[in-house]
CSV table of C-alpha atoms in Angstrom, one decimal:
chain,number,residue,atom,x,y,z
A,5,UNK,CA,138.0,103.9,168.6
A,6,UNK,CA,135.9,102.3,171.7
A,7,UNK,CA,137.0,101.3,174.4
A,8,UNK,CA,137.4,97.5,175.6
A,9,UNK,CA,137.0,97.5,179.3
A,10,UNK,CA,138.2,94.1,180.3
A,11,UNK,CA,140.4,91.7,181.8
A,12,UNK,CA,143.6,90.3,181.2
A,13,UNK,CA,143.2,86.6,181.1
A,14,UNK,CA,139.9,84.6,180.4
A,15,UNK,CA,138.9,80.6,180.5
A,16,UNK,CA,138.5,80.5,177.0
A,17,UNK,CA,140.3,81.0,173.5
A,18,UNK,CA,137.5,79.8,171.7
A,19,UNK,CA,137.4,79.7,167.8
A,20,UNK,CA,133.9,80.6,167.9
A,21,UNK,CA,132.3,83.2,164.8
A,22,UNK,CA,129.4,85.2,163.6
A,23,UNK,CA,127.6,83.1,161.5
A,24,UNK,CA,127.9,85.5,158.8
A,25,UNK,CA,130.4,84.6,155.8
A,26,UNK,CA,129.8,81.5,156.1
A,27,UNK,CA,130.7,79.3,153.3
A,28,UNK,CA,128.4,76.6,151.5
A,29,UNK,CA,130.9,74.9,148.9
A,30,UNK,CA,133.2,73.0,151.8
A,31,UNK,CA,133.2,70.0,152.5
A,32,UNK,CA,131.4,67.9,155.5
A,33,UNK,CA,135.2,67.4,156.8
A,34,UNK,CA,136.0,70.9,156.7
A,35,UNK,CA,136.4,72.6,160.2
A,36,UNK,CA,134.8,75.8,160.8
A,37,UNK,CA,138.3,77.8,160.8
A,38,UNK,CA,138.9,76.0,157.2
A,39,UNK,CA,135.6,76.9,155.6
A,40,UNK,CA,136.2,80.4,156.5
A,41,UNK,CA,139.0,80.4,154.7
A,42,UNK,CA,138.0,78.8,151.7
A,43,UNK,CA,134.9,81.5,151.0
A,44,UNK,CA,137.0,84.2,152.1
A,45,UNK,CA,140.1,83.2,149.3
A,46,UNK,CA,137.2,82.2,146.8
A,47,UNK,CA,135.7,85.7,147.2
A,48,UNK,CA,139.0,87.2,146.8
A,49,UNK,CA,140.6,85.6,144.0
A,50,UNK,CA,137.6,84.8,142.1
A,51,UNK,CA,136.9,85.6,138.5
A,52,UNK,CA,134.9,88.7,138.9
A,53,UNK,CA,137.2,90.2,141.2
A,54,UNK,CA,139.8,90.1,137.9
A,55,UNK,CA,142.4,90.1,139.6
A,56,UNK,CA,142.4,93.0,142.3
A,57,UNK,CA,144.8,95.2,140.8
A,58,UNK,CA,145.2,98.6,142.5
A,59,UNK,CA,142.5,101.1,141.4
A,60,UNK,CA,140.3,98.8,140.1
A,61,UNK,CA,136.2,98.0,140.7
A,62,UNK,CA,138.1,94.4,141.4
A,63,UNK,CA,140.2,95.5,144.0
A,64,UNK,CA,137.5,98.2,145.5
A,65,UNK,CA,135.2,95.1,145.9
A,66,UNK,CA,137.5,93.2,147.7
A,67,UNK,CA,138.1,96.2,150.0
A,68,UNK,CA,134.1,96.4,151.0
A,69,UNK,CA,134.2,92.8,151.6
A,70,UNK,CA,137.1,92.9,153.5
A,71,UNK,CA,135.6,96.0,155.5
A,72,UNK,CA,132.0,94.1,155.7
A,73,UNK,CA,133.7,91.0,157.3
A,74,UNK,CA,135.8,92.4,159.9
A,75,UNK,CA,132.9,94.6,160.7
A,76,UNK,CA,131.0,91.3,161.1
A,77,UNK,CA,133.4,89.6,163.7
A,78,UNK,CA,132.8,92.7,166.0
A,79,UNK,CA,136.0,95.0,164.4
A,80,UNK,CA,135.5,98.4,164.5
A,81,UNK,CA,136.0,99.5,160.7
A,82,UNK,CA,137.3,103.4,160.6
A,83,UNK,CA,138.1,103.2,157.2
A,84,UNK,CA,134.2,103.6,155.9
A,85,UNK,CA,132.5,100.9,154.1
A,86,UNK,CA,134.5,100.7,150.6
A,87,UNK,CA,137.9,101.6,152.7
A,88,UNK,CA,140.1,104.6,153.1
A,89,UNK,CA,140.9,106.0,149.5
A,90,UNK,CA,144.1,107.5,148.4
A,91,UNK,CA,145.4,108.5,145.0
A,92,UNK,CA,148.4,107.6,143.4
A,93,UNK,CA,150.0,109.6,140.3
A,94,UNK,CA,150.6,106.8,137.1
A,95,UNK,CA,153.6,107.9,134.5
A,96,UNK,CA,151.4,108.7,131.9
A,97,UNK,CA,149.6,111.6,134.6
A,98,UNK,CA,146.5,109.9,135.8
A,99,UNK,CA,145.8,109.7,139.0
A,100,UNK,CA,145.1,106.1,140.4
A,101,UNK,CA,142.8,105.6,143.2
A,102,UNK,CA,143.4,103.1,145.3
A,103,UNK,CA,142.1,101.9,149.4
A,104,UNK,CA,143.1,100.8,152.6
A,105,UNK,CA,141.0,99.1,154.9
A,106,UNK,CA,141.3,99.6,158.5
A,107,UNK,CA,139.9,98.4,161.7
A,108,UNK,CA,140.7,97.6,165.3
A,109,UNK,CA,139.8,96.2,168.6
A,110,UNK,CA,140.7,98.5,171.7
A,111,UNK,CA,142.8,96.9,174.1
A,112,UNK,CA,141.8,97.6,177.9
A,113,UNK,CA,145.0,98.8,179.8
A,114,UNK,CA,145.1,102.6,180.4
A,115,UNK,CA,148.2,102.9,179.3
A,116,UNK,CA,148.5,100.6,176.8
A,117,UNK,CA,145.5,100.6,174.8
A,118,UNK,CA,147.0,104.1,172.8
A,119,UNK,CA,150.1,102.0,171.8
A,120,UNK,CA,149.4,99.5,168.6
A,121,UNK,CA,150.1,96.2,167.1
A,122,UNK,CA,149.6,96.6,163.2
A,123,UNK,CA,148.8,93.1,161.7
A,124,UNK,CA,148.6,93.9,157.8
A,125,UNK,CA,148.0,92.3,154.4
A,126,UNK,CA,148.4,93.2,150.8
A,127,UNK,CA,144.9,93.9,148.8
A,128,UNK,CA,146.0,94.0,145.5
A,129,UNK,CA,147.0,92.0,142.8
A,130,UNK,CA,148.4,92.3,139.5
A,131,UNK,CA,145.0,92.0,137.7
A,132,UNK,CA,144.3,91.3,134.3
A,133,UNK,CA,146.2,90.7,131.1
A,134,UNK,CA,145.3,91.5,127.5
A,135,UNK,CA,147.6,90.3,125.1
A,136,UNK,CA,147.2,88.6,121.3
A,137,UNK,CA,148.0,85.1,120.2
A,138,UNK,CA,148.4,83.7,116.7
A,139,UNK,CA,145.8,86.9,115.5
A,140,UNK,CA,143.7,86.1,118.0
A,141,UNK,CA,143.2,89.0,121.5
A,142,UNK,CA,143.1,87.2,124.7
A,143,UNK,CA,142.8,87.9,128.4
A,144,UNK,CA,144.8,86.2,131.5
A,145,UNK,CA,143.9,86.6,134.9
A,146,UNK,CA,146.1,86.9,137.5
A,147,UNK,CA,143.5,85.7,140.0
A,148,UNK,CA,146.0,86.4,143.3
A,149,UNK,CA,145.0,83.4,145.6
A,150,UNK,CA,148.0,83.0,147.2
A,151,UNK,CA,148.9,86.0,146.8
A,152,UNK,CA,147.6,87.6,149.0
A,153,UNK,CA,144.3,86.5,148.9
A,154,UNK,CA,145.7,83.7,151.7
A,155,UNK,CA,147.0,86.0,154.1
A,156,UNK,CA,143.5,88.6,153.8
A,157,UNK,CA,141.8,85.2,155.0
A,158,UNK,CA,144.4,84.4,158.1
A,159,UNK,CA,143.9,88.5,158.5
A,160,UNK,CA,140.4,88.1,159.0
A,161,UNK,CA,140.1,84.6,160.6
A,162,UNK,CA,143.0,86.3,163.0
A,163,UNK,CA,140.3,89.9,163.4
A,164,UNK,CA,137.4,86.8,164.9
A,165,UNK,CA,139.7,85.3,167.4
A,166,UNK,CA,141.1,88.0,168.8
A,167,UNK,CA,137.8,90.0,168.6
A,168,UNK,CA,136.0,87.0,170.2
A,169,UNK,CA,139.0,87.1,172.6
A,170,UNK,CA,139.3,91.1,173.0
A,171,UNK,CA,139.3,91.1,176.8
A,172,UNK,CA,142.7,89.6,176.6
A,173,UNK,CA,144.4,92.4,174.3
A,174,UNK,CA,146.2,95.1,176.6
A,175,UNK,CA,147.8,97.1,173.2
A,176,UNK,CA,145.1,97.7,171.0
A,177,UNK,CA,145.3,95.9,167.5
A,178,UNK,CA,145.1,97.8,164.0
A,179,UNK,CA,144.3,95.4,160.9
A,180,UNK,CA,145.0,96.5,157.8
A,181,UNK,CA,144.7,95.6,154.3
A,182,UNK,CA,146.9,97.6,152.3
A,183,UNK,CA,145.8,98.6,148.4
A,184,UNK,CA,148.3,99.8,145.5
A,185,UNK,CA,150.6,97.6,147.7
A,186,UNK,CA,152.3,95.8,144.8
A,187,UNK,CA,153.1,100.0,143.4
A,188,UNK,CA,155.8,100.0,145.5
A,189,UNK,CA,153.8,99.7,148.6
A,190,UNK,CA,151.6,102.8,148.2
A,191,UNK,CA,149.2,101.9,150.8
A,192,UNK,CA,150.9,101.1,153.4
A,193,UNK,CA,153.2,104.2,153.1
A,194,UNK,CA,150.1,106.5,152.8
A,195,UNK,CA,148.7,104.7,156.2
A,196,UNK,CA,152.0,105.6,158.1
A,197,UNK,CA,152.5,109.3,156.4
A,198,UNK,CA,149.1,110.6,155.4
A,199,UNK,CA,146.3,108.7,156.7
A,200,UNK,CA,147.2,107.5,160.1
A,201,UNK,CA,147.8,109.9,163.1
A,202,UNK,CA,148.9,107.9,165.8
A,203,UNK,CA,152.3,106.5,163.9
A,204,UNK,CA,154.6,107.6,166.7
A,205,UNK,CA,152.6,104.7,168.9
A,206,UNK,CA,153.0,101.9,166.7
A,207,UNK,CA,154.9,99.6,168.5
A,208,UNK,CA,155.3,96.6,166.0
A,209,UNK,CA,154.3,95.3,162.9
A,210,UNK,CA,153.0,91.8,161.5
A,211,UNK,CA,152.7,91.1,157.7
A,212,UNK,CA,151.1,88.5,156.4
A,213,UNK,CA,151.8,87.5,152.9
A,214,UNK,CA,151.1,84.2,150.4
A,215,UNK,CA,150.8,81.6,153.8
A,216,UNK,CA,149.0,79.4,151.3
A,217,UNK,CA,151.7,76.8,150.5
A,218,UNK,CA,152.4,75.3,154.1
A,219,UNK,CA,154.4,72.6,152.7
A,220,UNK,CA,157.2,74.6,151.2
A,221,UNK,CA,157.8,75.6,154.4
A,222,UNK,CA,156.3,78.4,157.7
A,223,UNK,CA,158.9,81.6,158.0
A,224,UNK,CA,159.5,84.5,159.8
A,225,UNK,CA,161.7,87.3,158.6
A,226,UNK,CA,162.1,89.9,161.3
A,227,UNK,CA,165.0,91.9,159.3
A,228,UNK,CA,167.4,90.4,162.4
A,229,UNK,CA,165.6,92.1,165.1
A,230,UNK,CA,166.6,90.3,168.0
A,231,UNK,CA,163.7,91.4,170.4
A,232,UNK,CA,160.9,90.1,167.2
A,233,UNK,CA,163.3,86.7,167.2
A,234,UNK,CA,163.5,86.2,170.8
A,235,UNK,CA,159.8,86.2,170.5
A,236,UNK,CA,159.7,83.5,167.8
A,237,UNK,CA,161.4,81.4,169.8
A,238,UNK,CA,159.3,81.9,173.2
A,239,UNK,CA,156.1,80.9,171.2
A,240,UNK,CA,158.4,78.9,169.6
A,241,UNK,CA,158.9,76.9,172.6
A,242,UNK,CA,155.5,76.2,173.3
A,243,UNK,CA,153.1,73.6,172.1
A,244,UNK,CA,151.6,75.4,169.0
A,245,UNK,CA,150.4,73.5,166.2
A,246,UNK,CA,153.3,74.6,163.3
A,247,UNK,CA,156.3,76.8,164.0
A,248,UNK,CA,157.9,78.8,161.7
A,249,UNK,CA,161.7,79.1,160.8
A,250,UNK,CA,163.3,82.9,161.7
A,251,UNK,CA,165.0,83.0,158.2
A,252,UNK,CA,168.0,86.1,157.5
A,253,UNK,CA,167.1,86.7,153.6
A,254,UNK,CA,164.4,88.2,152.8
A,255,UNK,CA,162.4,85.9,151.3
A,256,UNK,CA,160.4,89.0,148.8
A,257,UNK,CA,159.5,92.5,148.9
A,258,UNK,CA,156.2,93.4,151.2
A,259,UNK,CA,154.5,95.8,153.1
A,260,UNK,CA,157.4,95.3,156.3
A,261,UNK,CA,159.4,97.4,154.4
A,262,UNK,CA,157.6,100.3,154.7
A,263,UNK,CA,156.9,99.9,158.6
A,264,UNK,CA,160.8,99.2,159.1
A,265,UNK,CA,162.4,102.0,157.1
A,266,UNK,CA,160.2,104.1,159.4
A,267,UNK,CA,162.4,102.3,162.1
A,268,UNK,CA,159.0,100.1,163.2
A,269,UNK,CA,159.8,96.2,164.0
A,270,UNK,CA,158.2,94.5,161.7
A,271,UNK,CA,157.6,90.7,161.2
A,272,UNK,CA,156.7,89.1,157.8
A,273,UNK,CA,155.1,85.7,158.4
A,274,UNK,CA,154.9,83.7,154.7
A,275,UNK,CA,155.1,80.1,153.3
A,276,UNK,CA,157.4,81.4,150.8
A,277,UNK,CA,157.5,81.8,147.4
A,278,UNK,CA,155.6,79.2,144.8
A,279,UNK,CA,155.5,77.9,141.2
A,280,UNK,CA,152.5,79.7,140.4
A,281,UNK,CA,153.9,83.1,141.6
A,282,UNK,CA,152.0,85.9,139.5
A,283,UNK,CA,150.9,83.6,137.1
A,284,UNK,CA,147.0,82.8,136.2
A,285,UNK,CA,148.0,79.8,137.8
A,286,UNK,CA,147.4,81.0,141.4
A,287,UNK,CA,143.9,79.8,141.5
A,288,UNK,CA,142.2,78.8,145.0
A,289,UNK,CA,142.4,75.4,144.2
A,290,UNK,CA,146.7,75.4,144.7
A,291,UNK,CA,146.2,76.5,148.1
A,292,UNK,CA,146.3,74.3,151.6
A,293,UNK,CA,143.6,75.2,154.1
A,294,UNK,CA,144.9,72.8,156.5
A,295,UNK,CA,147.7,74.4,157.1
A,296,UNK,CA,146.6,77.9,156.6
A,297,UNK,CA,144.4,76.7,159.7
A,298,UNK,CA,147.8,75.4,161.5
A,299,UNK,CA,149.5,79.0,160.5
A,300,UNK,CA,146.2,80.6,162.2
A,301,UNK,CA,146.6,79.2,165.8
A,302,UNK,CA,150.3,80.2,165.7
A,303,UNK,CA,149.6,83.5,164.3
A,304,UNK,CA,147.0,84.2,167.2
A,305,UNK,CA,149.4,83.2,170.1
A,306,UNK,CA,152.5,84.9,168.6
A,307,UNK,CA,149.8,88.0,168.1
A,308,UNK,CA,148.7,87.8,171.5
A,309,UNK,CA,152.2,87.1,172.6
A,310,UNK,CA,153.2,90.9,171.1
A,311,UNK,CA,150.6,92.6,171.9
A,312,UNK,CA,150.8,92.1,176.1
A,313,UNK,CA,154.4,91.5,176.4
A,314,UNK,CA,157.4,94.1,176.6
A,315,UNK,CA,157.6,96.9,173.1
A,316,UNK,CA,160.2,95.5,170.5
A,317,UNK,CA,163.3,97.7,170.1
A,318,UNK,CA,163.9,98.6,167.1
A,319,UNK,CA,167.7,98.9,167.8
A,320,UNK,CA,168.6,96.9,170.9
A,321,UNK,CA,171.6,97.6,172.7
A,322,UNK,CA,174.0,94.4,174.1
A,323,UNK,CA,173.6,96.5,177.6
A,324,UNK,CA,170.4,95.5,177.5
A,325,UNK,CA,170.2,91.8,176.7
A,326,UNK,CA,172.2,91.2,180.0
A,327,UNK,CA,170.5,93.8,182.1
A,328,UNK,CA,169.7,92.3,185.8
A,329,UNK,CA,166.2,90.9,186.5
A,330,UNK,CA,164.7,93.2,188.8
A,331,UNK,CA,161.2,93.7,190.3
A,332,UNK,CA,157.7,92.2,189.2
A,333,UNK,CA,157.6,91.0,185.6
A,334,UNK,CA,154.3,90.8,183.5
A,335,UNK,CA,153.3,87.1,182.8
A,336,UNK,CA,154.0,87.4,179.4
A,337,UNK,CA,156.7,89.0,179.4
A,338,UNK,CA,158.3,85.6,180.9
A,339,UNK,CA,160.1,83.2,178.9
A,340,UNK,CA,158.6,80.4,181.0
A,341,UNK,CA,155.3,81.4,182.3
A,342,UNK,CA,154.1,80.7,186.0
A,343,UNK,CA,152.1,76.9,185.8
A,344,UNK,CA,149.3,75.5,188.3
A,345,UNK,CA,148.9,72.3,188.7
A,346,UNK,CA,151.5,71.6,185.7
A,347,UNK,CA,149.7,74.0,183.6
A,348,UNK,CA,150.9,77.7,182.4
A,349,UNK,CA,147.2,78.6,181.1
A,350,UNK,CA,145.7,80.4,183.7
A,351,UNK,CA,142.1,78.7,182.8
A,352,UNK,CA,143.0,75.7,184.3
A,353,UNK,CA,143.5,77.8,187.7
A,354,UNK,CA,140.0,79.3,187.1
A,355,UNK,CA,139.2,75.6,187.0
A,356,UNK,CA,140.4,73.2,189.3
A,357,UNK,CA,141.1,75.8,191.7
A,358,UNK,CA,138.8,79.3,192.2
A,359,UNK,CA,135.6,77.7,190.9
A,360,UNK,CA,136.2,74.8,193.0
A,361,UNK,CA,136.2,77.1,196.0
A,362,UNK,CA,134.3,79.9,195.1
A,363,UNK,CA,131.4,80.5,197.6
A,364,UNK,CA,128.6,83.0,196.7
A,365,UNK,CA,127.8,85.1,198.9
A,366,UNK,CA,124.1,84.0,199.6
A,367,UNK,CA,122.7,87.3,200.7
A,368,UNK,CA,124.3,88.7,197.2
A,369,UNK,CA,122.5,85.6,195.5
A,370,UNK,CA,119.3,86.4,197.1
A,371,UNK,CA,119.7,90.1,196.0
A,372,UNK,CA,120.7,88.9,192.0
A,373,UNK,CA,124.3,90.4,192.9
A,374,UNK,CA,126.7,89.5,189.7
A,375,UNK,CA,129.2,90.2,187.4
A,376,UNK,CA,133.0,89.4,187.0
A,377,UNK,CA,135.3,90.6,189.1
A,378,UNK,CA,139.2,91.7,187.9
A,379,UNK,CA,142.0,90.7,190.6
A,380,UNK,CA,145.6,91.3,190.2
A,381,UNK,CA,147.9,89.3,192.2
A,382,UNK,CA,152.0,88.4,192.3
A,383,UNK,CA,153.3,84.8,191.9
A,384,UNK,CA,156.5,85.3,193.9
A,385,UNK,CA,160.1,83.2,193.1
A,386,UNK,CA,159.3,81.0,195.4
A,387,UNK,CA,155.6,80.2,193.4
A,388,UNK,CA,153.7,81.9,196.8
A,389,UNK,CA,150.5,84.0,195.7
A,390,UNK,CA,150.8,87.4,197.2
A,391,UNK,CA,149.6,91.4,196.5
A,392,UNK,CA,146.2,89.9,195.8
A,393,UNK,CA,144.2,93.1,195.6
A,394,UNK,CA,140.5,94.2,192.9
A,395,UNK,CA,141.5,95.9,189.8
A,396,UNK,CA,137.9,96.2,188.8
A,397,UNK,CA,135.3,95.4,191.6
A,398,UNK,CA,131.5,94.7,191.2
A,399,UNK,CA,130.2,94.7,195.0
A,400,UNK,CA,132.5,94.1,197.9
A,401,UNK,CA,130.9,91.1,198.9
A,402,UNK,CA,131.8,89.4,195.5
A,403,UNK,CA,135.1,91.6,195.5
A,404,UNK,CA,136.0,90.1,199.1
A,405,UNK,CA,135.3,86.7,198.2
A,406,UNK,CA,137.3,86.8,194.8
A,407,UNK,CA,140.3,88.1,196.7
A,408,UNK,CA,139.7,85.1,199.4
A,409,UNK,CA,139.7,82.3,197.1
A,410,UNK,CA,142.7,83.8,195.0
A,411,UNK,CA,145.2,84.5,198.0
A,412,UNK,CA,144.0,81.0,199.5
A,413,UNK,CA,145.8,79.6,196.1
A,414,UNK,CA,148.2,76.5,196.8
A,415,UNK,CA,151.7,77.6,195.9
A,416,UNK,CA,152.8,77.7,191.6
A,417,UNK,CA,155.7,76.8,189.6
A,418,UNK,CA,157.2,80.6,189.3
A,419,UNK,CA,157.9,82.0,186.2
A,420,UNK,CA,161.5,82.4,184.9
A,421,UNK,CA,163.1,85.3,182.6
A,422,UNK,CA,166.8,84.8,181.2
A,423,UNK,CA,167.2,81.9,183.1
A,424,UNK,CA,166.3,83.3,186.2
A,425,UNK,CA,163.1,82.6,188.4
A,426,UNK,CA,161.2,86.0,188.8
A,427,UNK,CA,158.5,87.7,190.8
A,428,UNK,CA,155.4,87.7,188.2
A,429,UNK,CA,152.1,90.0,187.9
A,430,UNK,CA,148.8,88.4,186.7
A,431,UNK,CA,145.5,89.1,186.5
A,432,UNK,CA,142.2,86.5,186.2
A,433,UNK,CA,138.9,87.6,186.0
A,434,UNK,CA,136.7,85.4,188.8
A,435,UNK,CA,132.9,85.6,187.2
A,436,UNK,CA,130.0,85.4,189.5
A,437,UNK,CA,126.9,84.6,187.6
A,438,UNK,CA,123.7,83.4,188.5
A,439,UNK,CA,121.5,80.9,186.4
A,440,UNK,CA,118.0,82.3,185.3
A,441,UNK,CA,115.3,80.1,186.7
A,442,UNK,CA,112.6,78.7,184.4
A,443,UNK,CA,109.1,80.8,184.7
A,444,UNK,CA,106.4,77.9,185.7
A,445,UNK,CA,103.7,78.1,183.7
């Protein structure tokens, strides 16, 4: 895996995209998020892929497109190009070879970056049927659009963002889409037992499976983890597009399972289940895209949410929930996050405040002196900017003035945990960049 050397917090959280895989049957109306997700479910579930059941040329196509998109949106694939195989023994004593696909984007904290986020999909479907009818032999497809065919699209619309967003990801992020996942979730067990070294360093799991059907309904089944729910609710609590419903039944059978009974907190994310449920029924047309693209904003701030903040318990003790509030907490670790100027997204203190003020050093202007410089600082309980020091310098002169125009900050609204207004540690990266001059002819 490479590493992502980078900062914590960046103006933008842009939707922006390769221009690969780019689809030419939507509409004029469609946004760029919702064409994505049409030619990624139309690949998927169409005709020739038969169905993607678990060992077949369907399902090992859908695994190289898979790996050939992520690759595309700047993952880093480790699975190979037609995925990482794995065989599984059938009842009659042939063995069944199925794939996972995997890939990741580094995160850049020391520490962090060798702990992981696992966000996961099912691959396979049930395939295709040959059965006879009044003398006559015919075939159904279980085309698989919804299922999962939806939730390998958020997967991979969810790989661009954060890939386009990477510098923001301290924990680095595995994505996975798990084959022979409907054989009692082969794929995902041989990822955590066989295939997969760094298990002990999984920190949490998200599962996304048949998000297709926004209108039945957006849950989130977390097995009663109260560290996954409290997290629901904090993104919750923010202004998000769609918010899901923490539900205490499982609403089906998926891949979580396999990531909690190796005591992993796991969070399924689905729109429930549907009329056309493994039937040849589950066709692309059936699905909404406007809500898939709802289900992929939240996804990415619940995603980036987990993969910065504090590592989910598996078993939480009551000790814990009341435990004091002590020392510096990380910004999103807090369940109201530090606002400037009436806003908590530290852009808008890039904005209206450093590159209002910034000056460039003119001698480093004259000697083409740039870069982006990383500064940590401390919002304190009373909103006071302190402990503004360089986590990453470029040149002191650009260091020094970074550090001048963050600690000359006018005082925040502070952050708050459990009620409780807290010291909190952020980080911005302060960019000094020069404009290239046109070359007179």
């Amino acid at each position: 895996m490479r590493r992502v050397l980078a900062c914590l917090l960046l103006l933008s959280l842009s939707l922006g995209a390769s221009a690969q895989y780019r689809p030419f049957t939507g509409g004029m109306e469609d946004s760029e998020a919702v064409a994505a997700l049409k030619e990624h479910v139309g690949y998927l579930s169409s005709a020739a892929r038969e169905g993607r059941k678990a060992g077949s040329e369907g399902e090992r196509e859908a695994a190289v497109y898979v790996s050939e998109v992520l690759a595309s949106y700047g993952v880093e694939v480790f699975s190979g190009d037609g995925g990482d195989p794995f065989g599984l023994k059938q009842e009659a004593g042939d063995t069944l070879t199925s794939r996972n696909v995997l890939g990741c984007i580094t995160g850049y904290d020391p520490v962090l970056r060798d702990h992981y986020i696992v966000v996961g999909a099912r691959l396979d479907n049930l395939g295709r049927m040959t059965y006879r009818k009044e003398d006559e032999t015919r075939e159904r497809v279980y085309y698989g659009a919804n299922g999962n065919a939806s939730g390998l699209a958020l997967l991979l619309e969810l790989a661009r963002m954060l890939s386009n967003n990477s510098v923001l990801l301290k924990r680095t992020v595995i994505f996975a889409a798990f084959g022979a996942s409907m054989e009692s979730g082969a794929g995902a067990w041989y990822f955590l037992n066989r295939s997969f070294s760094g298990t002990d360093h999984i920190d949490a799991m998200i599962n996304l499976d048949m998000l297709g059907t926004g209108s039945n309904g957006f849950y989130a089944f977390t097995a009663s983890n109260p560290d996954l729910n409290d997290l629901v609710g904090q993104v919750n609590a923010t202004l998000q597009p769609v918010t899901p419903e923490v539900v205490a039944r499982e609403p089906f059978g998926s891949d979580n399972r396999i990531f909690y009974d190796s005591e992993i907190p796991s969070v399924l994310f689905t729109t429930g289940m549907y009329p056309e449920y493994n039937t040849d029924r589950d066709v692309a047309s059936i699905l909404e895209y406007e809500g898939m693209e709802r289900e992929l904003e939240y996804l990415y701030n619940f995603t980036l949410a987990l993969t910065n903040g504090r590592r989910p318990d598996f078993r939480r003790e009551k000790a814990a929930e009341s435990a004091p509030v002590e020392g510096v907490v990380s910004y999103f670790d807090c369940d109201v996050k530090p606002s400037f100027f009436r806003s908590s997204d530290p852009a808008e203190f890039l904005r209206r405040w450093v590159y209002t003020y910034l000056r460039y050093p003119q001698d480093a202007v004259d000697e083409g002196v740039q870069g982006r410089v990383l500064v940590d600082f401390v919002i304190d309980e009373r909103g006071k900017v302190g402990n503004v020091k360089v986590a990453r310098g470029v040149d002191p002169r650009l260091d020094s003035e970074a550090v001048r125009v963050v600690a000359a900050s006018p005082d925040w609204k502070p952050g708050m945990l459990r009620g409780k207004k807290v010291k909190t540690a952020m980080s911005v990266y302060v960019e000094f960049r020069l404009e290239k001059r046109k070359k007179k002819r």
